[in-house]
CSV table of C-alpha atoms in Angstrom, one decimal:
chain,number,residue,atom,x,y,z
A,1,UNK,CA,0.1,0.1,-0.1
A,2,UNK,CA,1.6,3.1,-1.2
A,3,UNK,CA,0.6,6.1,1.2
A,4,UNK,CA,3.9,7.8,0.6
A,5,UNK,CA,2.7,11.3,-0.3
A,6,UNK,CA,2.8,13.7,-3.2
A,7,UNK,CA,6.2,12.4,-4.5
A,8,UNK,CA,5.2,8.6,-4.0
A,9,UNK,CA,7.8,6.1,-5.2
A,10,UNK,CA,4.9,3.5,-5.2
A,11,UNK,CA,3.0,5.8,-7.7
A,12,UNK,CA,6.1,6.2,-10.0
A,13,UNK,CA,6.4,2.4,-9.9
A,14,UNK,CA,3.0,1.9,-11.0
A,15,UNK,CA,3.6,4.4,-13.9
A,16,UNK,CA,1.1,7.0,-12.7
A,17,UNK,CA,1.2,10.4,-14.6
A,18,UNK,CA,3.6,13.0,-13.3
A,19,UNK,CA,2.4,15.8,-11.2
A,20,UNK,CA,1.4,19.2,-12.8
A,21,UNK,CA,2.2,22.6,-11.3
A,22,UNK,CA,-1.0,24.4,-10.7
A,23,UNK,CA,0.7,27.8,-11.4
A,24,UNK,CA,0.2,28.9,-7.8
A,25,UNK,CA,2.4,28.3,-4.7
A,26,UNK,CA,1.8,28.4,-1.0
A,27,UNK,CA,3.6,29.8,1.9
A,28,UNK,CA,2.7,27.7,5.1
A,29,UNK,CA,3.5,28.4,8.8
A,30,UNK,CA,2.3,28.1,12.4
A,31,UNK,CA,1.3,31.4,14.1
A,32,UNK,CA,2.0,31.5,17.8
A,33,UNK,CA,-0.2,33.7,20.2
A,34,UNK,CA,0.9,32.9,23.8
A,35,UNK,CA,-2.0,34.9,25.2
A,36,UNK,CA,-4.6,33.5,22.8
A,37,UNK,CA,-5.6,34.7,19.4
A,38,UNK,CA,-9.3,35.3,20.1
A,39,UNK,CA,-10.3,34.1,16.6
A,40,UNK,CA,-13.5,31.9,16.1
A,41,UNK,CA,-12.0,30.1,13.1
A,42,UNK,CA,-8.6,29.7,11.6
A,43,UNK,CA,-8.0,28.2,8.3
A,44,UNK,CA,-5.0,28.8,5.9
A,45,UNK,CA,-1.9,30.7,6.6
A,46,UNK,CA,-1.4,31.8,3.0
A,47,UNK,CA,-2.3,30.7,-0.6
A,48,UNK,CA,-0.3,32.8,-2.6
A,49,UNK,CA,-0.9,33.0,-6.5
A,50,UNK,CA,2.3,34.6,-7.6
A,51,UNK,CA,0.6,37.3,-9.6
A,52,UNK,CA,3.8,39.1,-9.9
A,53,UNK,CA,5.6,35.9,-11.1
A,54,UNK,CA,7.9,35.9,-8.2
A,55,UNK,CA,8.7,33.0,-5.9
A,56,UNK,CA,8.5,33.7,-2.3
A,57,UNK,CA,11.5,31.8,-1.0
A,58,UNK,CA,14.8,32.2,0.9
A,59,UNK,CA,15.4,32.6,4.6
A,60,UNK,CA,12.5,32.6,7.0
A,61,UNK,CA,12.7,36.3,7.8
A,62,UNK,CA,12.9,37.3,4.1
A,63,UNK,CA,9.9,34.9,3.3
A,64,UNK,CA,7.9,36.5,6.1
A,65,UNK,CA,8.6,40.0,5.0
A,66,UNK,CA,7.8,39.0,1.2
A,67,UNK,CA,4.5,37.8,2.4
A,68,UNK,CA,3.7,41.0,4.2
A,69,UNK,CA,5.0,43.4,1.5
A,70,UNK,CA,4.3,41.7,-1.7
A,71,UNK,CA,1.2,39.2,-1.2
A,72,UNK,CA,-1.1,40.7,1.3
A,73,UNK,CA,-2.0,44.4,0.1
A,74,UNK,CA,-5.7,43.7,0.1
A,75,UNK,CA,-5.8,41.5,3.3
A,76,UNK,CA,-7.3,42.5,6.7
A,77,UNK,CA,-5.1,43.7,9.5
A,78,UNK,CA,-6.1,40.6,11.4
A,79,UNK,CA,-4.5,38.4,8.8
A,80,UNK,CA,-1.2,40.5,8.9
A,81,UNK,CA,-1.0,40.1,12.5
A,82,UNK,CA,-1.2,36.3,12.0
A,83,UNK,CA,1.7,36.5,9.8
A,84,UNK,CA,3.8,38.7,12.1
A,85,UNK,CA,3.1,36.0,14.8
A,86,UNK,CA,4.4,33.2,12.8
A,87,UNK,CA,7.1,30.9,14.2
A,88,UNK,CA,9.9,31.4,11.6
A,89,UNK,CA,11.2,27.8,11.9
A,90,UNK,CA,7.8,26.7,10.8
A,91,UNK,CA,7.7,28.6,7.4
A,92,UNK,CA,7.9,26.8,4.4
A,93,UNK,CA,7.2,27.6,0.7
A,94,UNK,CA,6.0,24.9,-1.9
A,95,UNK,CA,4.4,25.0,-5.4
A,96,UNK,CA,0.8,23.6,-5.3
A,97,UNK,CA,1.0,20.3,-7.3
A,98,UNK,CA,-1.8,17.9,-8.6
A,99,UNK,CA,-2.1,14.8,-10.5
A,100,UNK,CA,-4.2,15.5,-13.8
A,101,UNK,CA,-7.7,13.8,-13.4
A,102,UNK,CA,-7.1,12.0,-16.7
A,103,UNK,CA,-4.1,10.4,-15.1
A,104,UNK,CA,-6.3,9.0,-12.3
A,105,UNK,CA,-9.1,8.1,-14.5
A,106,UNK,CA,-7.0,6.2,-17.2
A,107,UNK,CA,-3.9,5.5,-15.1
A,108,UNK,CA,-2.9,2.1,-13.7
A,109,UNK,CA,-3.7,2.6,-9.9
A,110,UNK,CA,-2.9,-1.0,-8.9
A,111,UNK,CA,-0.8,-3.8,-10.0
A,112,UNK,CA,-1.4,-7.2,-8.3
A,113,UNK,CA,-1.6,-6.5,-4.5
A,114,UNK,CA,0.0,-3.1,-4.9
A,115,UNK,CA,-1.9,0.1,-5.0
A,116,UNK,CA,-1.9,3.6,-3.6
A,117,UNK,CA,-3.9,5.8,-1.6
A,118,UNK,CA,-4.2,9.5,-0.1
A,119,UNK,CA,-1.8,12.0,-2.0
A,120,UNK,CA,0.0,9.0,-3.6
A,121,UNK,CA,-2.9,8.6,-5.6
A,122,UNK,CA,-4.8,11.9,-6.0
A,123,UNK,CA,-2.6,15.0,-4.9
A,124,UNK,CA,-4.9,18.1,-5.2
A,125,UNK,CA,-4.6,21.7,-4.5
A,126,UNK,CA,-5.9,22.8,-0.9
A,127,UNK,CA,-8.7,25.0,-2.1
A,128,UNK,CA,-11.6,22.7,-0.9
A,129,UNK,CA,-9.7,21.5,2.1
A,130,UNK,CA,-10.6,18.0,1.1
A,131,UNK,CA,-7.2,16.2,0.7
A,132,UNK,CA,-7.0,14.6,4.1
A,133,UNK,CA,-10.9,13.8,4.0
A,134,UNK,CA,-10.3,12.1,0.6
A,135,UNK,CA,-7.4,10.0,2.2
A,136,UNK,CA,-9.9,8.9,4.9
A,137,UNK,CA,-12.4,7.9,2.3
A,138,UNK,CA,-9.7,5.8,0.6
A,139,UNK,CA,-8.9,4.0,4.1
A,140,UNK,CA,-12.6,3.0,4.6
A,141,UNK,CA,-13.3,1.9,1.1
A,142,UNK,CA,-10.1,-0.1,1.1
A,143,UNK,CA,-10.8,-1.6,4.4
A,144,UNK,CA,-14.3,-2.5,3.2
A,145,UNK,CA,-12.9,-4.4,0.3
A,146,UNK,CA,-10.2,-6.2,2.2
A,147,UNK,CA,-12.7,-7.1,5.0
A,148,UNK,CA,-15.3,-8.5,2.6
A,149,UNK,CA,-12.5,-10.6,0.7
A,150,UNK,CA,-11.4,-12.1,4.0
A,151,UNK,CA,-15.0,-12.8,5.1
A,152,UNK,CA,-15.8,-14.4,1.8
A,153,UNK,CA,-12.7,-16.6,2.0
A,154,UNK,CA,-13.5,-18.1,5.3
A,155,UNK,CA,-11.2,-15.8,7.5
A,156,UNK,CA,-8.2,-16.3,5.0
A,157,UNK,CA,-6.2,-13.9,3.2
A,158,UNK,CA,-6.0,-15.2,-0.4
A,159,UNK,CA,-3.4,-13.7,-2.6
A,160,UNK,CA,-5.1,-14.2,-5.8
A,161,UNK,CA,-8.4,-12.8,-4.5
A,162,UNK,CA,-6.4,-9.8,-2.9
A,163,UNK,CA,-5.4,-8.5,-6.4
A,164,UNK,CA,-9.1,-8.5,-7.5
A,165,UNK,CA,-9.8,-6.6,-4.2
A,166,UNK,CA,-7.3,-3.9,-5.0
A,167,UNK,CA,-8.7,-3.6,-8.5
A,168,UNK,CA,-12.3,-3.2,-7.0
A,169,UNK,CA,-11.0,-0.6,-4.6
A,170,UNK,CA,-9.4,1.3,-7.5
A,171,UNK,CA,-12.6,1.2,-9.6
A,172,UNK,CA,-14.7,2.7,-6.7
A,173,UNK,CA,-12.2,5.4,-6.0
A,174,UNK,CA,-11.1,6.5,-9.5
A,175,UNK,CA,-13.9,8.9,-10.5
A,176,UNK,CA,-14.6,10.2,-7.0
A,177,UNK,CA,-10.8,11.2,-6.8
A,178,UNK,CA,-10.6,12.6,-10.3
A,179,UNK,CA,-13.8,14.8,-9.5
A,180,UNK,CA,-12.2,16.1,-6.2
A,181,UNK,CA,-8.9,17.0,-7.9
A,182,UNK,CA,-10.8,18.9,-10.8
A,183,UNK,CA,-13.2,20.7,-8.3
A,184,UNK,CA,-10.3,21.8,-6.2
A,185,UNK,CA,-8.3,23.1,-9.0
A,186,UNK,CA,-11.2,24.9,-10.6
A,187,UNK,CA,-12.3,26.3,-7.3
A,188,UNK,CA,-8.7,27.9,-6.6
A,189,UNK,CA,-8.5,29.2,-10.1
A,190,UNK,CA,-11.9,31.0,-9.9
A,191,UNK,CA,-11.3,32.4,-6.4
A,192,UNK,CA,-8.0,33.7,-7.2
A,193,UNK,CA,-8.4,34.7,-10.9
A,194,UNK,CA,-7.0,38.2,-11.9
A,195,UNK,CA,-9.2,38.5,-15.0
A,196,UNK,CA,-12.4,40.4,-15.2
A,197,UNK,CA,-14.4,37.5,-16.7
A,198,UNK,CA,-13.2,35.0,-14.0
A,199,UNK,CA,-14.2,37.4,-11.3
A,200,UNK,CA,-17.5,37.9,-13.0
A,201,UNK,CA,-18.1,34.1,-13.1
A,202,UNK,CA,-16.9,33.8,-9.5
A,203,UNK,CA,-19.2,36.6,-8.1
A,204,UNK,CA,-22.3,36.0,-10.3
A,205,UNK,CA,-22.4,32.3,-10.8
A,206,UNK,CA,-19.9,30.4,-8.5
A,207,UNK,CA,-21.0,31.6,-5.3
A,208,UNK,CA,-24.6,32.4,-6.0
A,209,UNK,CA,-25.6,29.2,-8.0
A,210,UNK,CA,-23.0,26.4,-7.9
A,211,UNK,CA,-21.1,26.6,-4.7
A,212,UNK,CA,-24.0,25.0,-2.7
A,213,UNK,CA,-24.1,22.1,-5.2
A,214,UNK,CA,-20.4,21.8,-5.3
A,215,UNK,CA,-20.3,21.6,-1.5
A,216,UNK,CA,-22.8,18.8,-1.5
A,217,UNK,CA,-21.0,16.9,-4.2
A,218,UNK,CA,-17.8,17.0,-2.5
A,219,UNK,CA,-18.6,16.8,1.3
A,220,UNK,CA,-21.6,14.4,1.1
A,221,UNK,CA,-20.3,11.0,0.4
A,222,UNK,CA,-21.0,7.6,1.7
A,223,UNK,CA,-17.9,5.3,2.0
A,224,UNK,CA,-20.1,2.2,2.8
A,225,UNK,CA,-20.4,0.2,5.9
A,226,UNK,CA,-17.2,-1.5,7.1
A,227,UNK,CA,-17.8,-5.4,7.7
A,228,UNK,CA,-17.8,-6.9,11.0
A,229,UNK,CA,-15.1,-9.5,11.5
A,230,UNK,CA,-14.3,-11.6,14.5
A,231,UNK,CA,-10.5,-11.7,14.8
A,232,UNK,CA,-10.8,-14.4,17.4
A,233,UNK,CA,-12.2,-16.9,14.8
A,234,UNK,CA,-9.8,-15.4,12.0
A,235,UNK,CA,-7.0,-17.3,10.4
A,236,UNK,CA,-4.5,-14.7,9.4
A,237,UNK,CA,-2.3,-17.0,7.5
A,238,UNK,CA,-2.3,-16.8,3.8
A,239,UNK,CA,-4.0,-19.4,1.7
A,240,UNK,CA,-2.1,-20.7,-1.2
A,241,UNK,CA,-3.6,-20.4,-4.7
């Protein structure tokens, strides 16, 4: 099971499509408020679109200064205060990468008993905040398929059947994962667009008509019920084909 992140060795071994740069980057960090911050909700540190074509890199102090001076001219003062309270040792810059949805739909996501999950399968931009949730969905769906395989084989792990189990898991997750990657990318492009027609579509169409539908599509998902297995009666040894 390849759960080894965005730059997955297992995904590369399977021959999955290489990652694509979204055209945006992010500075991430942890803000420290010893006396408490008083915010009701805290989400992203910064999602920076590189509108000026500059990379925010270098030493932590320079990175913090660049964020304050180049990327946040229209941000509220509360946000700037968060940036100023950042623990410099926690700051990092990275390009926002994703796997093209067609690479997930048509790619070979499993081979025999080997498959991938989480960012190793479907790295996505963070605009919908659903990367971790999608990984948990992978775990539940995979666990359900493996559990059903063990139950159907009398409590035995059958290598030949396990390959089919991996394939069934991939078939169930393929389209869902591709949809999440696509929705996250388009949401980010729309919300951070700097062209008038993108802003028009965002303000007059996305937020007004489509965002509620998109939210239900993304966040309302049934992974299925995990099977109940009695481990006391289970033989964990592998059965030969």
